[in-house]
XYZ file of C-alpha atoms in Angstrom:
89
model
C 0.000 0.000 0.000
C 1.496 3.306 -1.082
C 0.505 6.065 1.276
C 1.610 9.568 0.527
C 3.247 11.505 3.328
C 1.918 14.745 4.754
C 5.090 16.490 3.614
C 4.574 15.360 0.024
C 0.957 16.549 0.093
C 2.031 19.902 1.515
C 4.710 20.360 -1.148
C 2.273 19.421 -3.923
C -0.323 21.836 -2.593
C 2.204 24.651 -2.339
C 3.454 24.003 -5.875
C -0.123 24.016 -7.151
C -0.658 27.299 -5.296
C 2.495 28.739 -6.845
C 1.321 27.796 -10.336
C -2.146 29.223 -9.678
C -0.534 32.373 -8.284
C 1.597 32.744 -11.406
C -1.493 32.464 -13.605
C -3.327 34.991 -11.420
C -0.323 37.312 -11.706
C -0.455 37.211 -15.505
C -4.197 37.918 -15.514
C -3.904 40.721 -12.945
C -0.991 42.340 -14.754
C -2.503 42.306 -18.233
C -6.150 42.924 -17.339
C -5.944 44.908 -14.121
C -2.941 47.193 -14.331
C -4.303 49.245 -17.228
C -7.399 49.991 -15.143
C -5.265 50.965 -12.150
C -3.141 53.262 -14.325
C -6.286 54.897 -15.726
C -7.631 55.431 -12.200
C -4.348 56.975 -11.055
C -4.320 59.311 -14.066
C -7.911 60.362 -13.315
C -7.067 60.961 -9.667
C -3.997 63.038 -10.540
C -5.977 65.102 -13.040
C -8.507 66.107 -10.375
C -6.176 66.597 -7.434
C -4.427 69.663 -6.114
C -0.709 69.693 -5.447
C -0.154 69.789 -1.698
C 3.582 69.163 -1.834
C 3.327 65.666 -0.417
C 6.853 64.761 -1.416
C 8.193 61.936 -3.484
C 6.859 58.406 -3.701
C 8.426 55.904 -1.345
C 7.853 53.059 -3.812
C 7.659 53.737 -7.538
C 4.567 52.802 -9.515
C 6.657 50.436 -11.648
C 7.809 48.565 -8.556
C 4.228 48.368 -7.280
C 2.951 47.008 -10.606
C 5.666 44.373 -10.957
C 7.430 43.378 -7.755
C 4.647 44.229 -5.336
C 1.942 42.526 -7.363
C 4.099 39.451 -7.952
C 5.063 39.137 -4.297
C 1.510 39.503 -3.044
C -0.127 37.128 -5.501
C 2.559 34.434 -5.360
C 2.833 34.415 -1.557
C -0.965 34.238 -1.277
C -1.081 31.366 -3.792
C 1.559 29.372 -1.917
C -0.150 30.043 1.431
C -3.553 28.927 0.177
C -2.014 25.928 -1.587
C -0.357 24.864 1.654
C -3.492 25.319 3.764
C -5.464 22.220 4.655
C -8.945 21.998 3.094
C -10.540 21.953 6.532
C -9.304 25.515 7.157
C -10.347 26.799 3.736
C -13.864 25.330 3.780
C -14.800 26.320 7.326
C -18.222 28.055 7.410
């Protein structure tokens, strides 16, 4: 009888989460970022300059590194979570 270990199940779940996160990243980047950029442009067109200073994190870094980190870490975390935790009412 071949029984799979908990470690192997955890690794498989986390890899599946990583793959799902990568697919979600592609969708979010190509479908969502243009909408975010349009919203930022609209906000800047209607705002007044209050001399708030420079950005701490550039928009490019937010759209690439920040989005990738958030989506991939979330995918791995959900992939590694047991179904009992995810399906709790």
